[in-house]
Each structure stands twice: as structure tokens, then as C-alpha cells.
Amino acid sequence: MRIEVLPDAAAIGRRAADLVAAELGSGGLHALGVATGSSPSPLYLSLCERTLPGWQDVQVFALDEYVGLGSGHPQSYRSVIDREVAGPLGIPAEQVHVPDGDATDLVAACSSYERVLAEQGGVDVQILGIGVTGHIGFNEPGSCFASRTREVRLTEQTRTDNARFFATVDDVPRSALTQGIATIAQARRHVLVARGAHKAAAVRAALEGEVTTACPASALQRFPDVTVLLDPAAASGLVRHRVQV
Ligand code: F6R
């Protein structure tokens, strides 16, 4: 695992974009796994500012989607990915894959998502954020490391944290479909981005704590190729990893 501390959001975005662009340039990016939320936005912005050839052939896989929000809702993860990633990069709509949180049969929707992922040969580069609860995707504490795509109940902490994207916390869906930890683990490489003092405890637990389902992101310690990009506040709890700013 490589941990880099960068001065601010823009620097993290540029560095993450460098990593993704290098994969695209070398022909190694058939499928990009995308997180949504605040953390990766500067990365997507930085990618969109570069005119890189090859995006029209890339598949995009979302980590998760709210259940019952409606894919046309501006805060559905499908809408966010269309707006921030696929649209600006010119990736055709049929190459953007998001779990179907509107399906009447959610179990079938999850199986179908896993099937499409497998058919496409899996994700090459997976972008991850981390929740205050230590979640990756929406794998909240207690999520099994063998978990696959499924419906999960969001913690009240996560619903409160994500209320900033909605009019009130009551508008935040109570559950989501998320890739499981085992699904996420199958990506060839992972890039985790985190900013802010409110993430410091989760970052420390994930990177330096015991590998335990109590902190789902601690599973990253077992992934073979992980790059972690932090701002100084998010890195402030680290003890073992002495990182230079
Ligand atoms: C969203 C996702 C989540 C977020 C996490 C951090 O697709 O997978 O794990 O990455 O909740 O969200 P932000 O970046 O908004 O703090």
C-alpha cells in the first residue's frame, strides 16, 4: 500500500487523475470503477480537463446506488456519474453500469450486476472514498469480507453525512445496493481518496487498525495494489505510516 499526503483537494484530484490517465494511456483501462460523493469529484474534474483519447471504449462501474430514489433523481448515483464522469468524458450510456435501485426484484438486480461485471472481465482501476463509519461502497460496519453485491441498510451516521446532498435527512434513502467487499476486492488496483479531519479516525482504522469487519475499509490492507491519497487533515491520525507532506 502506498500512502501519499497532498496539500489539498485539487492536488489529490490531479494525482489520482494522473494514475487513471496513465492506465488509460497504456491501454490498461478497460473498466473504471467509480465512487460518488465529494471525495472523488476533483479527480473527475481533473480528468475532464484533459483531452485524453480512448474514453469511448471504457466501461464504467458504479460502486453503489440508493434504493427507491429513482434513477432520474439528481442525487441518484446514476445521475451523478452521468453528470460528473460519463457525460463530460464522452463515455457512451450503454457502457455505464449502475446497480438498479429501482428494480422490483433487488436480489435479481444484484445478481445481474455481478454477472455484467464478470462478463466485462472486472474492474481495472477502482476509485474509492471512505465513510466516517469506515465503509467502502456502502459496506457498513459488520459487512462480511466475502460479501457480494446486495442491498444494505445505511447507518444513521451515513444518512446524516449524506443529508447535505438532499433537502433534509428524511429524504436520504434508508438502503442502497452496493458492491460487496469481495466484489470490490476483485479490481486489479484501488485508489482511495479522503479529505478532512472528520475522516481521520476512519482512515487510521482502515490503514493501521486490525483487519476487521468492524471497519470494512480495513480489508484494503489485504488488497494487492492500493494507493491512498490523503490531505493532511485526513492523514492526521496516522501513527505507523510516517508520511511527508
Ligand atoms: C459512494 C461511496 C461511498 C463514499 C463515502 C465517502 O459511491 O461508495 O463509500 O465514497 O461515503 O463519501 P464522501 O466522499 O462524500 O465523503
PDB file of C-alpha atoms and ligand atoms in Angstrom:
ATOM      1  CA  MET A   1       0.000   0.000   0.000  1.00  0.00           C
ATOM      2  CA  ARG A   2       1.307   3.434  -0.933  1.00  0.00           C
ATOM      3  CA  ILE A   3       0.115   6.415   1.080  1.00  0.00           C
ATOM      4  CA  GLU A   4       0.621   9.948  -0.190  1.00  0.00           C
ATOM      5  CA  VAL A   5      -0.333  13.143   1.592  1.00  0.00           C
ATOM      6  CA  LEU A   6      -1.093  16.048  -0.706  1.00  0.00           C
ATOM      7  CA  PRO A   7      -1.860  19.641   0.228  1.00  0.00           C
ATOM      8  CA  ASP A   8      -5.469  19.939  -0.869  1.00  0.00           C
ATOM      9  CA  ALA A   9      -8.430  18.597  -2.839  1.00  0.00           C
ATOM     10  CA  ALA A  10      -7.152  19.870  -6.171  1.00  0.00           C
ATOM     11  CA  ALA A  11      -3.743  18.230  -5.689  1.00  0.00           C
ATOM     12  CA  ILE A  12      -5.377  14.933  -4.720  1.00  0.00           C
ATOM     13  CA  GLY A  13      -7.609  15.173  -7.778  1.00  0.00           C
ATOM     14  CA  ARG A  14      -4.670  15.809 -10.103  1.00  0.00           C
ATOM     15  CA  ARG A  15      -2.599  12.979  -8.623  1.00  0.00           C
ATOM     16  CA  ALA A  16      -5.492  10.500  -8.856  1.00  0.00           C
ATOM     17  CA  ALA A  17      -6.183  11.684 -12.411  1.00  0.00           C
ATOM     18  CA  ASP A  18      -2.500  11.080 -13.281  1.00  0.00           C
ATOM     19  CA  LEU A  19      -2.847   7.467 -12.138  1.00  0.00           C
ATOM     20  CA  VAL A  20      -6.051   6.899 -14.114  1.00  0.00           C
ATOM     21  CA  ALA A  21      -4.687   8.691 -17.197  1.00  0.00           C
ATOM     22  CA  ALA A  22      -1.535   6.539 -17.133  1.00  0.00           C
ATOM     23  CA  GLU A  23      -3.685   3.392 -17.117  1.00  0.00           C
ATOM     24  CA  LEU A  24      -5.805   4.749 -19.974  1.00  0.00           C
ATOM     25  CA  GLY A  25      -2.702   5.749 -21.945  1.00  0.00           C
ATOM     26  CA  SER A  26      -1.098   2.340 -21.557  1.00  0.00           C
ATOM     27  CA  GLY A  27      -4.232   0.565 -22.798  1.00  0.00           C
ATOM     28  CA  GLY A  28      -4.814  -0.969 -19.361  1.00  0.00           C
ATOM     29  CA  LEU A  29      -8.144   0.665 -18.589  1.00  0.00           C
ATOM     30  CA  HIS A  30     -10.976  -1.431 -19.950  1.00  0.00           C
ATOM     31  CA  ALA A  31     -13.183  -0.756 -16.912  1.00  0.00           C
ATOM     32  CA  LEU A  32     -13.071   2.093 -14.396  1.00  0.00           C
ATOM     33  CA  GLY A  33     -14.812   1.639 -11.036  1.00  0.00           C
ATOM     34  CA  VAL A  34     -16.188   4.900  -9.693  1.00  0.00           C
ATOM     35  CA  ALA A  35     -17.157   6.109  -6.250  1.00  0.00           C
ATOM     36  CA  THR A  36     -19.542   9.042  -5.917  1.00  0.00           C
ATOM     37  CA  GLY A  37     -19.763  11.712  -3.216  1.00  0.00           C
ATOM     38  CA  SER A  38     -17.444  14.651  -2.519  1.00  0.00           C
ATOM     39  CA  SER A  39     -14.061  12.923  -2.340  1.00  0.00           C
ATOM     40  CA  PRO A  40     -13.578  11.875  -5.978  1.00  0.00           C
ATOM     41  CA  SER A  41     -15.164  14.964  -7.600  1.00  0.00           C
ATOM     42  CA  PRO A  42     -11.809  16.802  -8.069  1.00  0.00           C
ATOM     43  CA  LEU A  43     -10.421  13.665  -9.733  1.00  0.00           C
ATOM     44  CA  TYR A  44     -13.288  13.579 -12.238  1.00  0.00           C
ATOM     45  CA  LEU A  45     -12.902  17.305 -12.814  1.00  0.00           C
ATOM     46  CA  SER A  46      -9.190  16.890 -13.479  1.00  0.00           C
ATOM     47  CA  LEU A  47      -9.818  14.006 -15.893  1.00  0.00           C
ATOM     48  CA  CYS A  48     -12.435  16.055 -17.741  1.00  0.00           C
ATOM     49  CA  GLU A  49      -9.994  18.963 -18.152  1.00  0.00           C
ATOM     50  CA  ARG A  50      -7.561  16.721 -20.036  1.00  0.00           C
ATOM     51  CA  THR A  51      -8.385  15.759 -23.581  1.00  0.00           C
ATOM     52  CA  LEU A  52      -7.411  12.127 -23.453  1.00  0.00           C
ATOM     53  CA  PRO A  53      -8.206   9.722 -26.269  1.00  0.00           C
ATOM     54  CA  GLY A  54      -9.726   6.335 -25.524  1.00  0.00           C
ATOM     55  CA  TRP A  55     -12.649   7.082 -23.196  1.00  0.00           C
ATOM     56  CA  GLN A  56     -15.201   5.919 -25.754  1.00  0.00           C
ATOM     57  CA  ASP A  57     -14.029   2.326 -25.184  1.00  0.00           C
ATOM     58  CA  VAL A  58     -14.038   2.387 -21.364  1.00  0.00           C
ATOM     59  CA  GLN A  59     -16.724   0.672 -19.269  1.00  0.00           C
ATOM     60  CA  VAL A  60     -17.755   2.423 -16.055  1.00  0.00           C
ATOM     61  CA  PHE A  61     -18.983   0.559 -12.976  1.00  0.00           C
ATOM     62  CA  ALA A  62     -20.597   2.305 -10.013  1.00  0.00           C
ATOM     63  CA  LEU A  63     -19.922   1.033  -6.518  1.00  0.00           C
ATOM     64  CA  ASP A  64     -23.453   1.580  -5.330  1.00  0.00           C
ATOM     65  CA  GLU A  65     -26.901   3.111  -5.803  1.00  0.00           C
ATOM     66  CA  TYR A  66     -29.671   4.229  -3.493  1.00  0.00           C
ATOM     67  CA  VAL A  67     -32.758   2.033  -3.332  1.00  0.00           C
ATOM     68  CA  GLY A  68     -36.035   3.617  -4.384  1.00  0.00           C
ATOM     69  CA  LEU A  69     -34.706   7.109  -5.121  1.00  0.00           C
ATOM     70  CA  GLY A  70     -35.384   6.878  -8.855  1.00  0.00           C
ATOM     71  CA  SER A  71     -32.542   6.829 -11.349  1.00  0.00           C
ATOM     72  CA  GLY A  72     -33.653  10.234 -12.718  1.00  0.00           C
ATOM     73  CA  HIS A  73     -33.292  11.929  -9.315  1.00  0.00           C
ATOM     74  CA  PRO A  74     -30.380  14.423  -9.422  1.00  0.00           C
ATOM     75  CA  GLN A  75     -28.747  12.685  -6.432  1.00  0.00           C
ATOM     76  CA  SER A  76     -29.101   9.148  -7.746  1.00  0.00           C
ATOM     77  CA  TYR A  77     -25.631   7.794  -8.347  1.00  0.00           C
ATOM     78  CA  ARG A  78     -26.544   7.141 -11.973  1.00  0.00           C
ATOM     79  CA  SER A  79     -27.296  10.858 -12.385  1.00  0.00           C
ATOM     80  CA  VAL A  80     -24.087  11.862 -10.577  1.00  0.00           C
ATOM     81  CA  ILE A  81     -21.950   9.550 -12.731  1.00  0.00           C
ATOM     82  CA  ASP A  82     -23.631  10.752 -15.941  1.00  0.00           C
ATOM     83  CA  ARG A  83     -23.103  14.372 -14.874  1.00  0.00           C
ATOM     84  CA  GLU A  84     -19.555  14.171 -13.452  1.00  0.00           C
ATOM     85  CA  VAL A  85     -17.947  11.317 -15.359  1.00  0.00           C
ATOM     86  CA  ALA A  86     -19.610   9.703 -18.355  1.00  0.00           C
ATOM     87  CA  GLY A  87     -21.126  12.813 -19.953  1.00  0.00           C
ATOM     88  CA  PRO A  88     -18.040  15.046 -19.838  1.00  0.00           C
ATOM     89  CA  LEU A  89     -15.697  12.212 -20.838  1.00  0.00           C
ATOM     90  CA  GLY A  90     -17.909  11.092 -23.721  1.00  0.00           C
ATOM     91  CA  ILE A  91     -18.451   7.544 -22.483  1.00  0.00           C
ATOM     92  CA  PRO A  92     -21.495   6.010 -24.212  1.00  0.00           C
ATOM     93  CA  ALA A  93     -24.510   5.461 -21.915  1.00  0.00           C
ATOM     94  CA  GLU A  94     -24.615   1.710 -22.592  1.00  0.00           C
ATOM     95  CA  GLN A  95     -21.106   1.436 -21.095  1.00  0.00           C
ATOM     96  CA  VAL A  96     -22.187   2.944 -17.764  1.00  0.00           C
ATOM     97  CA  HIS A  97     -23.257   0.283 -15.271  1.00  0.00           C
ATOM     98  CA  VAL A  98     -25.054   1.104 -12.022  1.00  0.00           C
ATOM     99  CA  PRO A  99     -26.922  -1.339  -9.761  1.00  0.00           C
ATOM    100  CA  ASP A 100     -30.665  -0.938 -10.391  1.00  0.00           C
ATOM    101  CA  GLY A 101     -32.013   0.512  -7.160  1.00  0.00           C
ATOM    102  CA  ASP A 102     -35.461   0.877  -8.753  1.00  0.00           C
ATOM    103  CA  ALA A 103     -35.853  -2.827  -9.568  1.00  0.00           C
ATOM    104  CA  THR A 104     -38.863  -4.640  -8.155  1.00  0.00           C
ATOM    105  CA  ASP A 105     -36.604  -7.656  -7.595  1.00  0.00           C
ATOM    106  CA  LEU A 106     -33.498  -6.211  -5.921  1.00  0.00           C
ATOM    107  CA  VAL A 107     -31.871  -9.612  -5.410  1.00  0.00           C
ATOM    108  CA  ALA A 108     -32.093 -10.295  -9.148  1.00  0.00           C
ATOM    109  CA  ALA A 109     -30.757  -6.794  -9.862  1.00  0.00           C
ATOM    110  CA  CYS A 110     -27.702  -7.527  -7.699  1.00  0.00           C
ATOM    111  CA  SER A 111     -27.055 -10.876  -9.385  1.00  0.00           C
ATOM    112  CA  SER A 112     -27.383  -9.251 -12.766  1.00  0.00           C
ATOM    113  CA  TYR A 113     -24.874  -6.550 -11.748  1.00  0.00           C
ATOM    114  CA  GLU A 114     -22.343  -9.181 -10.682  1.00  0.00           C
ATOM    115  CA  ARG A 115     -22.921 -11.025 -13.958  1.00  0.00           C
ATOM    116  CA  VAL A 116     -22.247  -7.933 -16.108  1.00  0.00           C
ATOM    117  CA  LEU A 117     -19.112  -7.157 -14.071  1.00  0.00           C
ATOM    118  CA  ALA A 118     -17.827 -10.694 -14.633  1.00  0.00           C
ATOM    119  CA  GLU A 119     -18.725 -10.634 -18.342  1.00  0.00           C
ATOM    120  CA  GLN A 120     -16.734  -7.418 -18.762  1.00  0.00           C
ATOM    121  CA  GLY A 121     -13.714  -9.006 -17.080  1.00  0.00           C
ATOM    122  CA  GLY A 122     -13.891  -6.963 -13.857  1.00  0.00           C
ATOM    123  CA  VAL A 123     -12.659  -3.516 -12.931  1.00  0.00           C
ATOM    124  CA  ASP A 124      -9.091  -2.392 -13.692  1.00  0.00           C
ATOM    125  CA  VAL A 125      -8.897   0.723 -11.511  1.00  0.00           C
ATOM    126  CA  GLN A 126     -11.349   1.183  -8.647  1.00  0.00           C
ATOM    127  CA  ILE A 127     -11.749   4.667  -7.174  1.00  0.00           C
ATOM    128  CA  LEU A 128     -12.849   4.574  -3.541  1.00  0.00           C
ATOM    129  CA  GLY A 129     -13.915   7.062  -0.905  1.00  0.00           C
ATOM    130  CA  ILE A 130     -14.286   6.138   2.749  1.00  0.00           C
ATOM    131  CA  GLY A 131     -17.218   6.868   5.026  1.00  0.00           C
ATOM    132  CA  VAL A 132     -16.966   8.171   8.584  1.00  0.00           C
ATOM    133  CA  THR A 133     -18.224   4.699   9.578  1.00  0.00           C
ATOM    134  CA  GLY A 134     -15.297   3.076   7.734  1.00  0.00           C
ATOM    135  CA  HIS A 135     -17.484   1.970   4.829  1.00  0.00           C
ATOM    136  CA  ILE A 136     -16.218   1.462   1.281  1.00  0.00           C
ATOM    137  CA  GLY A 137     -19.002   1.380  -1.255  1.00  0.00           C
ATOM    138  CA  PHE A 138     -21.900   1.235   1.182  1.00  0.00           C
ATOM    139  CA  ASN A 139     -20.465  -1.727   3.083  1.00  0.00           C
ATOM    140  CA  GLU A 140     -21.249  -0.540   6.568  1.00  0.00           C
ATOM    141  CA  PRO A 141     -19.568  -1.987   9.697  1.00  0.00           C
ATOM    142  CA  GLY A 142     -20.308  -5.690  10.058  1.00  0.00           C
ATOM    143  CA  SER A 143     -20.197  -6.292   6.301  1.00  0.00           C
ATOM    144  CA  CYS A 144     -18.593  -9.649   5.615  1.00  0.00           C
ATOM    145  CA  PHE A 145     -15.354  -9.636   3.626  1.00  0.00           C
ATOM    146  CA  ALA A 146     -16.898 -12.338   1.404  1.00  0.00           C
ATOM    147  CA  SER A 147     -19.920 -10.141   0.612  1.00  0.00           C
ATOM    148  CA  ARG A 148     -21.086  -9.586  -2.959  1.00  0.00           C
ATOM    149  CA  THR A 149     -23.457  -7.000  -4.455  1.00  0.00           C
ATOM    150  CA  ARG A 150     -26.545  -6.795  -2.237  1.00  0.00           C
ATOM    151  CA  GLU A 151     -28.970  -4.468  -0.506  1.00  0.00           C
ATOM    152  CA  VAL A 152     -27.639  -2.883   2.692  1.00  0.00           C
ATOM    153  CA  ARG A 153     -29.259  -0.690   5.305  1.00  0.00           C
ATOM    154  CA  LEU A 154     -27.446   2.628   5.655  1.00  0.00           C
ATOM    155  CA  THR A 155     -26.382   3.633   9.140  1.00  0.00           C
ATOM    156  CA  GLU A 156     -27.877   6.783  10.619  1.00  0.00           C
ATOM    157  CA  GLN A 157     -24.349   8.267  10.572  1.00  0.00           C
ATOM    158  CA  THR A 158     -24.118   7.749   6.812  1.00  0.00           C
ATOM    159  CA  ARG A 159     -27.629   9.097   6.215  1.00  0.00           C
ATOM    160  CA  THR A 160     -26.774  12.180   8.290  1.00  0.00           C
ATOM    161  CA  ASP A 161     -23.447  12.615   6.450  1.00  0.00           C
ATOM    162  CA  ASN A 162     -25.174  12.391   3.061  1.00  0.00           C
ATOM    163  CA  ALA A 163     -28.048  14.695   4.053  1.00  0.00           C
ATOM    164  CA  ARG A 164     -26.009  17.578   2.621  1.00  0.00           C
ATOM    165  CA  PHE A 165     -26.954  16.329  -0.846  1.00  0.00           C
ATOM    166  CA  PHE A 166     -30.692  16.366  -0.036  1.00  0.00           C
ATOM    167  CA  ALA A 167     -33.220  18.874   1.322  1.00  0.00           C
ATOM    168  CA  THR A 168     -33.497  17.050   4.670  1.00  0.00           C
ATOM    169  CA  VAL A 169     -32.099  13.881   6.243  1.00  0.00           C
ATOM    170  CA  ASP A 170     -35.548  12.299   5.837  1.00  0.00           C
ATOM    171  CA  ASP A 171     -35.058  12.461   2.083  1.00  0.00           C
ATOM    172  CA  VAL A 172     -31.926  10.272   2.250  1.00  0.00           C
ATOM    173  CA  PRO A 173     -32.869   6.706   1.304  1.00  0.00           C
ATOM    174  CA  ARG A 174     -32.632   4.113   4.075  1.00  0.00           C
ATOM    175  CA  SER A 175     -30.948   1.471   1.963  1.00  0.00           C
ATOM    176  CA  ALA A 176     -28.733   1.040  -1.050  1.00  0.00           C
ATOM    177  CA  LEU A 177     -27.392  -1.631  -3.368  1.00  0.00           C
ATOM    178  CA  THR A 178     -23.634  -1.895  -3.046  1.00  0.00           C
ATOM    179  CA  GLN A 179     -20.854  -3.987  -4.454  1.00  0.00           C
ATOM    180  CA  GLY A 180     -19.693  -6.279  -1.644  1.00  0.00           C
ATOM    181  CA  ILE A 181     -16.212  -6.246  -0.176  1.00  0.00           C
ATOM    182  CA  ALA A 182     -15.321  -9.363  -2.176  1.00  0.00           C
ATOM    183  CA  THR A 183     -16.646  -7.699  -5.341  1.00  0.00           C
ATOM    184  CA  ILE A 184     -14.586  -4.567  -4.709  1.00  0.00           C
ATOM    185  CA  ALA A 185     -11.529  -6.695  -3.880  1.00  0.00           C
ATOM    186  CA  GLN A 186     -11.537  -8.178  -7.380  1.00  0.00           C
ATOM    187  CA  ALA A 187     -10.452  -4.928  -9.032  1.00  0.00           C
ATOM    188  CA  ARG A 188      -6.861  -5.039 -10.261  1.00  0.00           C
ATOM    189  CA  ARG A 189      -5.878  -1.874  -8.385  1.00  0.00           C
ATOM    190  CA  HIS A 190      -7.525   0.548  -5.964  1.00  0.00           C
ATOM    191  CA  VAL A 191      -7.138   4.288  -5.412  1.00  0.00           C
ATOM    192  CA  LEU A 192      -8.644   5.576  -2.158  1.00  0.00           C
ATOM    193  CA  VAL A 193      -9.129   9.317  -1.729  1.00  0.00           C
ATOM    194  CA  ALA A 194     -10.065  11.009   1.560  1.00  0.00           C
ATOM    195  CA  ARG A 195     -10.075  14.549   2.879  1.00  0.00           C
ATOM    196  CA  GLY A 196     -10.865  16.277   6.135  1.00  0.00           C
ATOM    197  CA  ALA A 197     -10.404  15.772   9.861  1.00  0.00           C
ATOM    198  CA  HIS A 198     -13.779  14.038  10.078  1.00  0.00           C
ATOM    199  CA  LYS A 199     -12.245  11.141   8.101  1.00  0.00           C
ATOM    200  CA  ALA A 200      -9.055  10.848  10.211  1.00  0.00           C
ATOM    201  CA  ALA A 201     -10.324   8.157  12.599  1.00  0.00           C
ATOM    202  CA  ALA A 202     -11.759   6.020   9.794  1.00  0.00           C
ATOM    203  CA  VAL A 203      -8.554   6.423   7.770  1.00  0.00           C
ATOM    204  CA  ARG A 204      -6.422   5.352  10.709  1.00  0.00           C
ATOM    205  CA  ALA A 205      -8.652   2.355  11.490  1.00  0.00           C
ATOM    206  CA  ALA A 206      -8.634   1.332   7.839  1.00  0.00           C
ATOM    207  CA  LEU A 207      -4.896   1.650   7.228  1.00  0.00           C
ATOM    208  CA  GLU A 208      -3.349   0.912  10.620  1.00  0.00           C
ATOM    209  CA  GLY A 209      -6.028  -0.856  12.629  1.00  0.00           C
ATOM    210  CA  GLU A 210      -6.896  -4.515  12.927  1.00  0.00           C
ATOM    211  CA  VAL A 211      -8.310  -6.040   9.753  1.00  0.00           C
ATOM    212  CA  THR A 212     -11.873  -6.481  10.924  1.00  0.00           C
ATOM    213  CA  THR A 213     -15.421  -6.265   9.608  1.00  0.00           C
ATOM    214  CA  ALA A 214     -15.961  -3.543  12.251  1.00  0.00           C
ATOM    215  CA  CYS A 215     -14.030  -1.315   9.805  1.00  0.00           C
ATOM    216  CA  PRO A 216     -14.891  -2.608   6.326  1.00  0.00           C
ATOM    217  CA  ALA A 217     -12.204  -0.410   4.724  1.00  0.00           C
ATOM    218  CA  SER A 218      -9.556  -2.326   6.702  1.00  0.00           C
ATOM    219  CA  ALA A 219      -9.993  -5.019   4.025  1.00  0.00           C
ATOM    220  CA  LEU A 220      -7.812  -2.733   1.876  1.00  0.00           C
ATOM    221  CA  GLN A 221      -4.804  -3.929   3.867  1.00  0.00           C
ATOM    222  CA  ARG A 222      -5.229  -7.280   2.093  1.00  0.00           C
ATOM    223  CA  PHE A 223      -5.668  -5.876  -1.418  1.00  0.00           C
ATOM    224  CA  PRO A 224      -2.519  -6.228  -3.562  1.00  0.00           C
ATOM    225  CA  ASP A 225      -2.237  -2.788  -5.209  1.00  0.00           C
ATOM    226  CA  VAL A 226      -3.627   0.143  -3.225  1.00  0.00           C
ATOM    227  CA  THR A 227      -2.753   3.838  -3.492  1.00  0.00           C
ATOM    228  CA  VAL A 228      -4.145   6.110  -0.781  1.00  0.00           C
ATOM    229  CA  LEU A 229      -4.277   9.861  -1.394  1.00  0.00           C
ATOM    230  CA  LEU A 230      -4.999  11.997   1.667  1.00  0.00           C
ATOM    231  CA  ASP A 231      -4.967  15.618   2.676  1.00  0.00           C
ATOM    232  CA  PRO A 232      -3.078  16.471   5.888  1.00  0.00           C
ATOM    233  CA  ALA A 233      -6.268  16.518   7.975  1.00  0.00           C
ATOM    234  CA  ALA A 234      -7.382  13.057   6.853  1.00  0.00           C
ATOM    235  CA  ALA A 235      -3.832  11.753   7.471  1.00  0.00           C
ATOM    236  CA  SER A 236      -3.567  13.369  10.903  1.00  0.00           C
ATOM    237  CA  GLY A 237      -4.447  10.209  12.859  1.00  0.00           C
ATOM    238  CA  LEU A 238      -1.804   8.017  11.229  1.00  0.00           C
ATOM    239  CA  VAL A 239       0.908   6.820  13.579  1.00  0.00           C
ATOM    240  CA  ARG A 240       2.722   3.941  11.890  1.00  0.00           C
ATOM    241  CA  HIS A 241       2.804   5.488   8.428  1.00  0.00           C
ATOM    242  CA  ARG A 242       5.112   8.459   8.757  1.00  0.00           C
ATOM    243  CA  VAL A 243       4.134  10.390   5.688  1.00  0.00           C
ATOM    244  CA  GLN A 244       5.756  13.531   4.345  1.00  0.00           C
ATOM    245  CA  VAL A 245       3.514  16.390   3.241  1.00  0.00           C
TER     246      VAL A 245
HETATM  247  C1  F6R B   1     -20.228   6.396  -2.771  1.00  0.00           C
HETATM  248  C2  F6R B   1     -19.408   5.519  -1.929  1.00  0.00           C
HETATM  249  C3  F6R B   1     -19.095   5.912  -0.529  1.00  0.00           C
HETATM  250  C4  F6R B   1     -18.397   7.261  -0.439  1.00  0.00           C
HETATM  251  C5  F6R B   1     -18.169   7.638   1.025  1.00  0.00           C
HETATM  252  C6  F6R B   1     -17.463   8.961   1.171  1.00  0.00           C
HETATM  253  O1  F6R B   1     -20.322   5.859  -4.073  1.00  0.00           O
HETATM  254  O2  F6R B   1     -19.038   4.490  -2.364  1.00  0.00           O
HETATM  255  O3  F6R B   1     -18.289   4.921   0.042  1.00  0.00           O
HETATM  256  O4  F6R B   1     -17.181   7.208  -1.116  1.00  0.00           O
HETATM  257  O5  F6R B   1     -19.399   7.701   1.683  1.00  0.00           O
HETATM  258  O6  F6R B   1     -18.291   9.976   0.691  1.00  0.00           O
HETATM  259  P1  F6R B   1     -17.750  11.471   0.553  1.00  0.00           P
HETATM  260  O7  F6R B   1     -16.663  11.439  -0.428  1.00  0.00           O
HETATM  261  O8  F6R B   1     -18.940  12.250   0.042  1.00  0.00           O
HETATM  262  O9  F6R B   1     -17.301  11.880   1.906  1.00  0.00           O
END
